[in-house]
GROMACS .gro file of C-alpha atoms in nm:
model
  302
    1UNK     CA    1   1.746  16.357  13.427
    2UNK     CA    2   1.845  16.064  13.187
    3UNK     CA    3   2.174  15.891  13.222
    4UNK     CA    4   2.340  15.937  12.891
    5UNK     CA    5   2.613  15.678  12.971
    6UNK     CA    6   2.362  15.424  13.047
    7UNK     CA    7   2.191  15.474  12.711
    8UNK     CA    8   2.489  15.383  12.510
    9UNK     CA    9   2.541  15.074  12.332
   10UNK     CA   10   2.854  14.871  12.406
   11UNK     CA   11   3.103  14.865  12.103
   12UNK     CA   12   3.086  14.544  11.882
   13UNK     CA   13   3.365  14.294  11.908
   14UNK     CA   14   3.459  14.330  11.522
   15UNK     CA   15   3.421  14.694  11.548
   16UNK     CA   16   3.685  14.714  11.827
   17UNK     CA   17   3.903  14.467  11.617
   18UNK     CA   18   3.901  14.693  11.306
   19UNK     CA   19   3.954  15.011  11.516
   20UNK     CA   20   4.267  14.822  11.694
   21UNK     CA   21   4.391  14.676  11.330
   22UNK     CA   22   4.386  15.044  11.193
   23UNK     CA   23   4.553  15.164  11.489
   24UNK     CA   24   4.855  14.913  11.454
   25UNK     CA   25   4.852  14.988  11.052
   26UNK     CA   26   4.877  15.371  11.108
   27UNK     CA   27   5.229  15.396  11.216
   28UNK     CA   28   5.399  15.147  10.912
   29UNK     CA   29   5.158  15.332  10.695
   30UNK     CA   30   5.288  15.693  10.788
   31UNK     CA   31   5.653  15.544  10.764
   32UNK     CA   32   5.600  15.402  10.435
   33UNK     CA   33   5.475  15.734  10.312
   34UNK     CA   34   5.733  15.939  10.470
   35UNK     CA   35   6.047  15.721  10.360
   36UNK     CA   36   5.900  15.577  10.010
   37UNK     CA   37   5.616  15.784   9.875
   38UNK     CA   38   5.709  16.135   9.949
   39UNK     CA   39   6.083  16.086   9.836
   40UNK     CA   40   5.959  15.941   9.538
   41UNK     CA   41   5.747  16.210   9.443
   42UNK     CA   42   5.977  16.474   9.548
   43UNK     CA   43   6.256  16.298   9.310
   44UNK     CA   44   5.977  16.304   9.031
   45UNK     CA   45   5.907  16.668   9.078
   46UNK     CA   46   6.295  16.754   9.117
   47UNK     CA   47   6.368  16.619   8.796
   48UNK     CA   48   6.138  16.885   8.620
   49UNK     CA   49   6.343  17.176   8.798
   50UNK     CA   50   6.627  17.368   8.692
   51UNK     CA   51   6.935  17.397   8.919
   52UNK     CA   52   6.827  17.714   9.078
   53UNK     CA   53   6.476  17.613   9.109
   54UNK     CA   54   6.351  17.894   8.968
   55UNK     CA   55   6.110  17.751   8.716
   56UNK     CA   56   6.011  17.395   8.562
   57UNK     CA   57   6.175  17.257   8.267
   58UNK     CA   58   6.216  16.914   8.069
   59UNK     CA   59   6.593  17.004   7.999
   60UNK     CA   60   6.710  16.734   8.228
   61UNK     CA   61   6.570  16.475   8.007
   62UNK     CA   62   6.667  16.629   7.689
   63UNK     CA   63   7.020  16.618   7.850
   64UNK     CA   64   7.006  16.266   7.907
   65UNK     CA   65   6.885  16.190   7.572
   66UNK     CA   66   7.224  16.355   7.467
   67UNK     CA   67   7.451  16.229   7.706
   68UNK     CA   68   7.675  15.919   7.620
   69UNK     CA   69   7.799  15.853   7.942
   70UNK     CA   70   7.442  15.794   8.043
   71UNK     CA   71   7.383  15.568   7.753
   72UNK     CA   72   7.711  15.366   7.863
   73UNK     CA   73   7.575  15.323   8.193
   74UNK     CA   74   7.243  15.196   8.058
   75UNK     CA   75   7.418  14.953   7.804
   76UNK     CA   76   7.648  14.864   8.130
   77UNK     CA   77   7.355  14.793   8.340
   78UNK     CA   78   7.185  14.592   8.068
   79UNK     CA   79   7.501  14.384   8.044
   80UNK     CA   80   7.498  14.311   8.436
   81UNK     CA   81   7.142  14.171   8.394
   82UNK     CA   82   7.229  13.942   8.128
   83UNK     CA   83   7.555  13.814   8.253
   84UNK     CA   84   7.461  13.800   8.635
   85UNK     CA   85   7.098  13.692   8.643
   86UNK     CA   86   7.095  13.373   8.431
   87UNK     CA   87   7.420  13.251   8.578
   88UNK     CA   88   7.356  13.276   8.936
   89UNK     CA   89   7.019  13.108   8.889
   90UNK     CA   90   7.180  12.832   8.655
   91UNK     CA   91   7.461  12.789   8.945
   92UNK     CA   92   7.171  12.825   9.248
   93UNK     CA   93   6.972  12.526   9.064
   94UNK     CA   94   7.266  12.303   8.997
   95UNK     CA   95   7.401  12.340   9.382
   96UNK     CA   96   7.046  12.300   9.512
   97UNK     CA   97   7.004  11.982   9.297
   98UNK     CA   98   7.344  11.853   9.416
   99UNK     CA   99   7.282  11.941   9.788
  100UNK     CA  100   6.894  11.762   9.754
  101UNK     CA  101   7.091  11.454   9.682
  102UNK     CA  102   7.339  11.458   9.982
  103UNK     CA  103   7.215  11.239  10.276
  104UNK     CA  104   7.442  11.375  10.551
  105UNK     CA  105   7.519  11.724  10.678
  106UNK     CA  106   7.308  11.895  10.438
  107UNK     CA  107   7.267  12.191  10.661
  108UNK     CA  108   7.625  12.238  10.632
  109UNK     CA  109   7.650  12.263  10.258
  110UNK     CA  110   7.346  12.520  10.255
  111UNK     CA  111   7.534  12.730  10.533
  112UNK     CA  112   7.861  12.721  10.314
  113UNK     CA  113   7.700  12.848   9.994
  114UNK     CA  114   7.470  13.093  10.177
  115UNK     CA  115   7.713  13.250  10.358
  116UNK     CA  116   7.848  13.478  10.100
  117UNK     CA  117   7.505  13.635  10.053
  118UNK     CA  118   7.464  13.729  10.433
  119UNK     CA  119   7.838  13.854  10.448
  120UNK     CA  120   7.879  14.237  10.412
  121UNK     CA  121   7.877  14.336  10.031
  122UNK     CA  122   8.161  14.598  10.110
  123UNK     CA  123   8.376  14.366  10.292
  124UNK     CA  124   8.324  14.080  10.015
  125UNK     CA  125   8.403  14.345   9.743
  126UNK     CA  126   8.736  14.454   9.907
  127UNK     CA  127   8.840  14.117   9.957
  128UNK     CA  128   8.783  14.043   9.599
  129UNK     CA  129   8.937  14.350   9.510
  130UNK     CA  130   9.268  14.243   9.665
  131UNK     CA  131   9.240  13.909   9.506
  132UNK     CA  132   9.197  14.091   9.159
  133UNK     CA  133   9.524  14.313   9.222
  134UNK     CA  134   9.752  14.281   8.881
  135UNK     CA  135  10.063  14.286   9.134
  136UNK     CA  136   9.980  14.098   9.437
  137UNK     CA  137   9.628  13.947   9.364
  138UNK     CA  138   9.615  13.569   9.422
  139UNK     CA  139   9.433  13.529   9.063
  140UNK     CA  140   9.749  13.655   8.896
  141UNK     CA  141   9.995  13.454   9.130
  142UNK     CA  142   9.783  13.141   9.005
  143UNK     CA  143   9.788  13.248   8.632
  144UNK     CA  144  10.173  13.285   8.657
  145UNK     CA  145  10.215  12.935   8.814
  146UNK     CA  146  10.005  12.798   8.516
  147UNK     CA  147  10.247  12.980   8.270
  148UNK     CA  148   9.946  13.208   8.163
  149UNK     CA  149  10.040  13.595   8.156
  150UNK     CA  150   9.878  13.792   8.405
  151UNK     CA  151   9.547  13.965   8.339
  152UNK     CA  152   9.419  14.324   8.423
  153UNK     CA  153   9.069  14.222   8.578
  154UNK     CA  154   8.973  14.547   8.709
  155UNK     CA  155   9.214  14.765   8.538
  156UNK     CA  156   9.140  14.647   8.217
  157UNK     CA  157   8.816  14.789   8.029
  158UNK     CA  158   8.800  14.450   7.839
  159UNK     CA  159   8.750  14.249   8.156
  160UNK     CA  160   8.674  14.464   8.430
  161UNK     CA  161   8.264  14.414   8.348
  162UNK     CA  162   8.314  14.055   8.397
  163UNK     CA  163   8.525  14.081   8.680
  164UNK     CA  164   8.267  14.269   8.879
  165UNK     CA  165   8.002  14.041   8.757
  166UNK     CA  166   8.179  13.759   8.888
  167UNK     CA  167   8.166  13.913   9.242
  168UNK     CA  168   7.782  13.966   9.209
  169UNK     CA  169   7.721  13.624   9.077
  170UNK     CA  170   7.945  13.451   9.353
  171UNK     CA  171   7.765  13.625   9.628
  172UNK     CA  172   7.386  13.602   9.490
  173UNK     CA  173   7.392  13.222   9.395
  174UNK     CA  174   7.361  13.111   9.733
  175UNK     CA  175   7.036  13.305   9.766
  176UNK     CA  176   6.913  13.140   9.435
  177UNK     CA  177   7.026  12.801   9.578
  178UNK     CA  178   6.808  12.835   9.891
  179UNK     CA  179   6.499  12.965   9.714
  180UNK     CA  180   6.540  12.684   9.469
  181UNK     CA  181   6.588  12.422   9.749
  182UNK     CA  182   6.241  12.535   9.899
  183UNK     CA  183   6.106  12.499   9.521
  184UNK     CA  184   6.219  12.165   9.494
  185UNK     CA  185   6.099  12.045   9.835
  186UNK     CA  186   5.733  12.152   9.750
  187UNK     CA  187   5.724  11.922   9.402
  188UNK     CA  188   5.499  11.620   9.488
  189UNK     CA  189   5.722  11.319   9.521
  190UNK     CA  190   5.454  11.103   9.347
  191UNK     CA  191   5.529  11.258   9.026
  192UNK     CA  192   5.877  11.114   9.051
  193UNK     CA  193   5.757  10.765   9.152
  194UNK     CA  194   5.519  10.755   8.871
  195UNK     CA  195   5.778  10.857   8.617
  196UNK     CA  196   6.020  10.600   8.750
  197UNK     CA  197   5.770  10.317   8.701
  198UNK     CA  198   5.734  10.437   8.329
  199UNK     CA  199   6.096  10.427   8.301
  200UNK     CA  200   6.169  10.793   8.234
  201UNK     CA  201   6.539  10.911   8.261
  202UNK     CA  202   6.645  11.147   8.537
  203UNK     CA  203   6.696  11.410   8.269
  204UNK     CA  204   6.346  11.372   8.138
  205UNK     CA  205   6.207  11.371   8.511
  206UNK     CA  206   6.398  11.700   8.548
  207UNK     CA  207   6.277  11.842   8.231
  208UNK     CA  208   5.910  11.716   8.203
  209UNK     CA  209   5.842  11.751   8.605
  210UNK     CA  210   6.116  11.945   8.810
  211UNK     CA  211   6.147  12.231   8.575
  212UNK     CA  212   5.802  12.315   8.482
  213UNK     CA  213   5.694  12.303   8.858
  214UNK     CA  214   5.978  12.527   8.949
  215UNK     CA  215   5.828  12.810   8.732
  216UNK     CA  216   5.700  13.013   9.032
  217UNK     CA  217   6.048  13.008   9.192
  218UNK     CA  218   6.196  13.086   8.844
  219UNK     CA  219   5.979  13.386   8.806
  220UNK     CA  220   6.037  13.506   9.155
  221UNK     CA  221   6.423  13.481   9.110
  222UNK     CA  222   6.421  13.637   8.790
  223UNK     CA  223   6.231  13.928   8.893
  224UNK     CA  224   6.413  14.001   9.201
  225UNK     CA  225   6.761  13.925   9.039
  226UNK     CA  226   6.668  14.173   8.738
  227UNK     CA  227   6.586  14.431   8.992
  228UNK     CA  228   6.892  14.406   9.215
  229UNK     CA  229   7.095  14.392   8.901
  230UNK     CA  230   6.974  14.708   8.763
  231UNK     CA  231   7.007  14.871   9.078
  232UNK     CA  232   7.387  14.761   9.119
  233UNK     CA  233   7.609  14.991   9.291
  234UNK     CA  234   7.781  14.853   9.614
  235UNK     CA  235   8.013  14.617   9.430
  236UNK     CA  236   8.092  14.868   9.158
  237UNK     CA  237   8.189  15.124   9.430
  238UNK     CA  238   8.414  14.931   9.625
  239UNK     CA  239   8.556  14.724   9.327
  240UNK     CA  240   8.655  15.005   9.098
  241UNK     CA  241   8.697  15.295   9.303
  242UNK     CA  242   8.783  15.436   9.656
  243UNK     CA  243   8.579  15.740   9.605
  244UNK     CA  244   8.271  15.818   9.410
  245UNK     CA  245   8.463  16.045   9.174
  246UNK     CA  246   8.644  15.734   9.013
  247UNK     CA  247   8.413  15.473   9.030
  248UNK     CA  248   8.262  15.287   8.742
  249UNK     CA  249   8.622  15.275   8.588
  250UNK     CA  250   8.838  15.212   8.393
  251UNK     CA  251   8.698  15.431   8.108
  252UNK     CA  252   8.342  15.386   8.263
  253UNK     CA  253   8.370  15.012   8.167
  254UNK     CA  254   8.183  14.936   8.475
  255UNK     CA  255   7.972  15.245   8.520
  256UNK     CA  256   7.581  15.138   8.605
  257UNK     CA  257   7.306  15.388   8.614
  258UNK     CA  258   7.286  15.408   9.003
  259UNK     CA  259   7.672  15.483   9.001
  260UNK     CA  260   7.609  15.756   8.744
  261UNK     CA  261   7.306  15.896   8.949
  262UNK     CA  262   7.521  15.881   9.262
  263UNK     CA  263   7.814  16.067   9.090
  264UNK     CA  264   7.581  16.354   8.962
  265UNK     CA  265   7.391  16.381   9.308
  266UNK     CA  266   7.672  16.355   9.548
  267UNK     CA  267   7.993  16.441   9.349
  268UNK     CA  268   7.853  16.716   9.101
  269UNK     CA  269   7.571  16.805   9.327
  270UNK     CA  270   7.339  16.814   9.047
  271UNK     CA  271   7.047  16.662   9.226
  272UNK     CA  272   6.800  16.763   8.943
  273UNK     CA  273   6.983  16.570   8.678
  274UNK     CA  274   7.014  16.286   8.927
  275UNK     CA  275   6.646  16.294   8.990
  276UNK     CA  276   6.591  16.240   8.594
  277UNK     CA  277   6.815  15.954   8.608
  278UNK     CA  278   6.632  15.796   8.896
  279UNK     CA  279   6.280  15.845   8.717
  280UNK     CA  280   6.435  15.671   8.400
  281UNK     CA  281   6.567  15.395   8.601
  282UNK     CA  282   6.221  15.351   8.770
  283UNK     CA  283   6.020  15.326   8.437
  284UNK     CA  284   6.269  15.084   8.301
  285UNK     CA  285   6.256  14.858   8.607
  286UNK     CA  286   5.872  14.876   8.591
  287UNK     CA  287   5.877  14.790   8.233
  288UNK     CA  288   6.128  14.514   8.258
  289UNK     CA  289   5.932  14.347   8.562
  290UNK     CA  290   5.591  14.379   8.389
  291UNK     CA  291   5.750  14.218   8.085
  292UNK     CA  292   5.919  13.940   8.301
  293UNK     CA  293   5.579  13.859   8.452
  294UNK     CA  294   5.413  13.852   8.105
  295UNK     CA  295   5.633  13.612   7.976
  296UNK     CA  296   5.771  13.384   8.256
  297UNK     CA  297   5.450  13.344   8.462
  298UNK     CA  298   5.280  13.053   8.362
  299UNK     CA  299   5.028  12.824   8.558
  300UNK     CA  300   5.094  12.455   8.601
  301UNK     CA  301   4.823  12.226   8.751
  302UNK     CA  302   4.935  11.948   8.966
   0.00000   0.00000   0.00000
C-alpha cells in the first residue's frame, strides 16, 4: 500500500508566508466590516425607511430639503470650516517656524503647544465654558479691568459660533504645529544655502522654497482639518449645552450637522431622519475632500 503522506510535496515558503499574512488580516478585516462597513450600509438603508419600517420612501430626504434648521446647521458647519481650518493651520505654521529657530529646550515648546491637542476635549470644553461665563468668567473680568463692556460669548447668538471656533483652533493648532515641524525638517537645507549665496531675503526663501515644498503637509492638514470640522460635535455639545436637547444654542447659532443628527437620533429618536442627515454629511465630506485634493495637491520636484 502506497504511503500517501510520503508523496505529499512540502508547502513552499512563499505559500506559507502568504497564508500566514491572510490569517492575520482576517481579524482586522472582519472588525472593519462589522464596525465600519456594515453600520454605514445599514444607515444608508435606514434613511429610505419610514419610522414604522413598513415601506421604503424618500420622504426623509424631501424633509431635509424643506428643513430650515438643517440648512442652518449646514451653514454653521461651513462657517466652522472657513474659520477654524485656515487659522489653526496658519497659527501652527507660525509656531513651527518660531520653534525651529529656538536652539535650546525645543522639546519643551513642542510639548507645551501640543499638550492641548492630547487633552480631553470634554475637559477642555468645560474649562473654556467656565472662562466664557458672562458673570464669573475670567474673560469678562479682564474686559472689565480694561473698561470694556462684558461680552455674551456663548450666550450671544452673534458671538457664540466664534467663541466655539476659538476653542477648536486653540486645541488643534498644536497638531498643525507638529506636522509642520516634520515638513520643515524634510526640506533640503542646501536650497536655503544656495538662496543665501544668491542674496535672497528670508521672506523670499520662505515664499519660494519653504511654502511650495510644504505642499504635501498643507494638503494633509487641510483635508484632515476640513473633515474634522465637518464632524464638529464634542466642543459644541459641551460648550453650549449640558444636555443634547439644548446643544447648538443659542437660537441654533452654533448648531452643526452632527449635533443636529445627534438630536434627531437620541433626543427625538427619529433614527431614519438622522440616517438621512448622516448620508448627506458623508456625501458632503466626500465631495469636499475630492475637490481639495484636486485643487491643492501639486507636485514639486527637488
